[in-house]
PDB file of C-alpha atoms in Angstrom:
ATOM      1  CA  UNK A   1     -68.133 -51.542   2.956  1.00 46.00           C
ATOM      2  CA  UNK A   2     -69.853 -49.568   0.194  1.00 50.00           C
ATOM      3  CA  UNK A   3     -71.137 -46.041  -0.373  1.00 45.00           C
ATOM      4  CA  UNK A   4     -74.814 -45.061  -0.718  1.00 44.00           C
ATOM      5  CA  UNK A   5     -74.889 -46.466  -4.252  1.00 46.00           C
ATOM      6  CA  UNK A   6     -73.341 -49.815  -3.328  1.00 52.00           C
ATOM      7  CA  UNK A   7     -69.890 -48.921  -4.664  1.00 51.00           C
ATOM      8  CA  UNK A   8     -66.544 -49.352  -2.907  1.00 48.00           C
ATOM      9  CA  UNK A   9     -65.644 -46.095  -1.103  1.00 48.00           C
ATOM     10  CA  UNK A  10     -62.151 -45.654  -2.572  1.00 51.00           C
ATOM     11  CA  UNK A  11     -61.601 -42.976  -5.214  1.00 59.00           C
ATOM     12  CA  UNK A  12     -58.893 -45.209  -6.689  1.00 73.00           C
ATOM     13  CA  UNK A  13     -61.009 -48.340  -7.044  1.00 82.00           C
ATOM     14  CA  UNK A  14     -62.114 -49.391 -10.531  1.00 89.00           C
ATOM     15  CA  UNK A  15     -64.243 -52.502 -11.042  1.00 88.00           C
ATOM     16  CA  UNK A  16     -61.982 -55.176 -12.546  1.00 86.00           C
ATOM     17  CA  UNK A  17     -64.109 -55.968 -15.634  1.00 85.00           C
ATOM     18  CA  UNK A  18     -64.319 -52.316 -16.753  1.00 89.00           C
ATOM     19  CA  UNK A  19     -60.822 -51.230 -15.678  1.00 88.00           C
ATOM     20  CA  UNK A  20     -58.960 -52.069 -18.939  1.00 87.00           C
ATOM     21  CA  UNK A  21     -61.486 -50.024 -20.895  1.00 90.00           C
ATOM     22  CA  UNK A  22     -61.243 -47.074 -18.488  1.00 91.00           C
ATOM     23  CA  UNK A  23     -57.440 -47.202 -18.789  1.00 90.00           C
ATOM     24  CA  UNK A  24     -57.573 -47.129 -22.604  1.00 91.00           C
ATOM     25  CA  UNK A  25     -59.718 -43.982 -22.478  1.00 93.00           C
ATOM     26  CA  UNK A  26     -57.414 -42.378 -19.910  1.00 92.00           C
ATOM     27  CA  UNK A  27     -54.364 -43.169 -22.057  1.00 90.00           C
ATOM     28  CA  UNK A  28     -56.147 -41.348 -24.874  1.00 92.00           C
ATOM     29  CA  UNK A  29     -56.533 -38.210 -22.754  1.00 92.00           C
ATOM     30  CA  UNK A  30     -60.101 -38.757 -21.525  1.00 94.00           C
ATOM     31  CA  UNK A  31     -60.738 -37.562 -17.951  1.00 94.00           C
ATOM     32  CA  UNK A  32     -62.819 -40.359 -16.440  1.00 94.00           C
ATOM     33  CA  UNK A  33     -64.317 -39.895 -12.981  1.00 92.00           C
ATOM     34  CA  UNK A  34     -66.722 -42.799 -12.436  1.00 93.00           C
ATOM     35  CA  UNK A  35     -67.145 -46.273 -13.852  1.00 94.00           C
ATOM     36  CA  UNK A  36     -68.984 -49.485 -13.094  1.00 93.00           C
ATOM     37  CA  UNK A  37     -68.858 -52.966 -14.598  1.00 91.00           C
ATOM     38  CA  UNK A  38     -72.634 -53.182 -14.272  1.00 88.00           C
ATOM     39  CA  UNK A  39     -72.993 -56.573 -12.664  1.00 77.00           C
ATOM     40  CA  UNK A  40     -75.477 -57.476  -9.914  1.00 79.00           C
ATOM     41  CA  UNK A  41     -75.141 -55.280  -6.839  1.00 83.00           C
ATOM     42  CA  UNK A  42     -73.258 -52.486  -8.612  1.00 84.00           C
ATOM     43  CA  UNK A  43     -74.043 -48.799  -9.186  1.00 86.00           C
ATOM     44  CA  UNK A  44     -75.211 -49.135 -12.784  1.00 90.00           C
ATOM     45  CA  UNK A  45     -77.196 -51.914 -14.457  1.00 89.00           C
ATOM     46  CA  UNK A  46     -74.808 -52.010 -17.447  1.00 91.00           C
ATOM     47  CA  UNK A  47     -71.078 -51.359 -17.880  1.00 93.00           C
ATOM     48  CA  UNK A  48     -70.732 -47.572 -17.714  1.00 95.00           C
ATOM     49  CA  UNK A  49     -67.942 -45.004 -17.845  1.00 96.00           C
ATOM     50  CA  UNK A  50     -68.529 -41.344 -16.915  1.00 95.00           C
ATOM     51  CA  UNK A  51     -66.109 -38.677 -18.086  1.00 96.00           C
ATOM     52  CA  UNK A  52     -65.597 -34.943 -18.491  1.00 93.00           C
ATOM     53  CA  UNK A  53     -64.941 -32.995 -21.641  1.00 94.00           C
ATOM     54  CA  UNK A  54     -66.141 -30.502 -24.185  1.00 92.00           C
ATOM     55  CA  UNK A  55     -68.877 -30.894 -26.796  1.00 90.00           C
ATOM     56  CA  UNK A  56     -66.729 -33.233 -28.924  1.00 95.00           C
ATOM     57  CA  UNK A  57     -65.358 -35.500 -26.207  1.00 96.00           C
ATOM     58  CA  UNK A  58     -68.346 -37.845 -26.186  1.00 96.00           C
ATOM     59  CA  UNK A  59     -67.974 -38.425 -29.912  1.00 96.00           C
ATOM     60  CA  UNK A  60     -64.254 -39.054 -29.417  1.00 96.00           C
ATOM     61  CA  UNK A  61     -65.002 -41.726 -26.795  1.00 96.00           C
ATOM     62  CA  UNK A  62     -67.607 -43.415 -28.978  1.00 96.00           C
ATOM     63  CA  UNK A  63     -65.146 -43.338 -31.889  1.00 94.00           C
ATOM     64  CA  UNK A  64     -62.468 -45.044 -29.786  1.00 93.00           C
ATOM     65  CA  UNK A  65     -64.947 -47.585 -28.436  1.00 92.00           C
ATOM     66  CA  UNK A  66     -66.428 -48.499 -31.819  1.00 91.00           C
ATOM     67  CA  UNK A  67     -62.991 -48.719 -33.447  1.00 90.00           C
ATOM     68  CA  UNK A  68     -62.042 -51.270 -30.773  1.00 88.00           C
ATOM     69  CA  UNK A  69     -65.275 -53.226 -31.154  1.00 86.00           C
ATOM     70  CA  UNK A  70     -66.801 -52.290 -27.810  1.00 89.00           C
ATOM     71  CA  UNK A  71     -70.616 -52.683 -27.789  1.00 89.00           C
ATOM     72  CA  UNK A  72     -71.732 -49.082 -27.154  1.00 93.00           C
ATOM     73  CA  UNK A  73     -75.449 -48.749 -26.469  1.00 93.00           C
ATOM     74  CA  UNK A  74     -75.793 -45.213 -25.143  1.00 95.00           C
ATOM     75  CA  UNK A  75     -74.033 -41.845 -25.010  1.00 97.00           C
ATOM     76  CA  UNK A  76     -75.453 -39.137 -22.730  1.00 96.00           C
ATOM     77  CA  UNK A  77     -74.452 -35.672 -21.621  1.00 94.00           C
ATOM     78  CA  UNK A  78     -75.931 -34.255 -18.435  1.00 89.00           C
ATOM     79  CA  UNK A  79     -75.773 -30.967 -16.552  1.00 86.00           C
ATOM     80  CA  UNK A  80     -76.574 -30.388 -12.913  1.00 83.00           C
ATOM     81  CA  UNK A  81     -79.048 -27.658 -12.051  1.00 85.00           C
ATOM     82  CA  UNK A  82     -78.750 -25.660  -8.823  1.00 86.00           C
ATOM     83  CA  UNK A  83     -80.858 -22.654  -7.861  1.00 87.00           C
ATOM     84  CA  UNK A  84     -82.557 -22.673 -11.278  1.00 87.00           C
ATOM     85  CA  UNK A  85     -79.237 -22.420 -13.135  1.00 86.00           C
ATOM     86  CA  UNK A  86     -76.967 -24.876 -14.931  1.00 83.00           C
ATOM     87  CA  UNK A  87     -73.876 -25.791 -12.957  1.00 79.00           C
ATOM     88  CA  UNK A  88     -70.597 -25.855 -14.906  1.00 74.00           C
ATOM     89  CA  UNK A  89     -70.214 -27.892 -18.126  1.00 73.00           C
ATOM     90  CA  UNK A  90     -71.953 -31.145 -18.885  1.00 84.00           C
ATOM     91  CA  UNK A  91     -70.541 -34.517 -17.929  1.00 93.00           C
ATOM     92  CA  UNK A  92     -70.648 -37.459 -20.309  1.00 96.00           C
ATOM     93  CA  UNK A  93     -71.712 -41.080 -19.804  1.00 96.00           C
ATOM     94  CA  UNK A  94     -71.111 -43.974 -22.172  1.00 97.00           C
ATOM     95  CA  UNK A  95     -72.914 -47.268 -21.592  1.00 95.00           C
ATOM     96  CA  UNK A  96     -72.200 -50.708 -23.031  1.00 93.00           C
ATOM     97  CA  UNK A  97     -74.040 -54.016 -23.368  1.00 86.00           C
ATOM     98  CA  UNK A  98     -73.708 -56.291 -20.358  1.00 75.00           C
ATOM     99  CA  UNK A  99     -70.543 -58.331 -19.926  1.00 68.00           C
ATOM    100  CA  UNK A 100     -72.742 -61.314 -19.102  1.00 57.00           C
ATOM    101  CA  UNK A 101     -74.598 -61.210 -22.428  1.00 53.00           C
ATOM    102  CA  UNK A 102     -71.624 -60.171 -24.518  1.00 51.00           C
ATOM    103  CA  UNK A 103     -68.990 -62.775 -23.599  1.00 51.00           C
ATOM    104  CA  UNK A 104     -66.739 -61.962 -26.542  1.00 47.00           C
ATOM    105  CA  UNK A 105     -66.244 -58.362 -25.450  1.00 55.00           C
ATOM    106  CA  UNK A 106     -65.644 -59.309 -21.839  1.00 51.00           C
ATOM    107  CA  UNK A 107     -62.626 -61.293 -23.049  1.00 54.00           C
ATOM    108  CA  UNK A 108     -61.273 -58.471 -25.224  1.00 59.00           C
ATOM    109  CA  UNK A 109     -57.522 -58.095 -24.697  1.00 57.00           C
ATOM    110  CA  UNK A 110     -56.695 -54.391 -24.537  1.00 58.00           C
ATOM    111  CA  UNK A 111     -53.287 -54.810 -22.885  1.00 56.00           C
ATOM    112  CA  UNK A 112     -51.436 -54.037 -26.137  1.00 55.00           C
ATOM    113  CA  UNK A 113     -53.462 -50.862 -26.548  1.00 51.00           C
ATOM    114  CA  UNK A 114     -52.410 -49.528 -23.166  1.00 48.00           C
ATOM    115  CA  UNK A 115     -48.762 -49.286 -24.176  1.00 44.00           C
ATOM    116  CA  UNK A 116     -49.432 -47.958 -27.674  1.00 40.00           C
ATOM    117  CA  UNK A 117     -51.951 -45.216 -26.854  1.00 37.00           C
ATOM    118  CA  UNK A 118     -50.879 -41.605 -26.616  1.00 37.00           C
ATOM    119  CA  UNK A 119     -51.127 -39.820 -23.302  1.00 37.00           C
TER     120      UNK A 119
END
């Protein structure tokens, strides 16, 4: 069973290929709220992590990702508009190259980082 976007309905579910990367960001204090490994039949075409934060949080995430050799391709910040007004603070999205075309990064071992990160 999936939601309208083809994703599993559980709030706790994280796609297995993206989960280690989500956990590294969470251990570094990043409030993630949506992610997708970006394979066929998933919500996003490419591996994607969405997160909340202030104006500097996106740069912090990209800094972490690049320092760990993750293939970042896009950083976006979006705001919802309701009744002709911006709805509270912008959310961030970071996108990566496909796991399928970037085999080396799909095999990245981040398990040691999970225990050594602050948070």
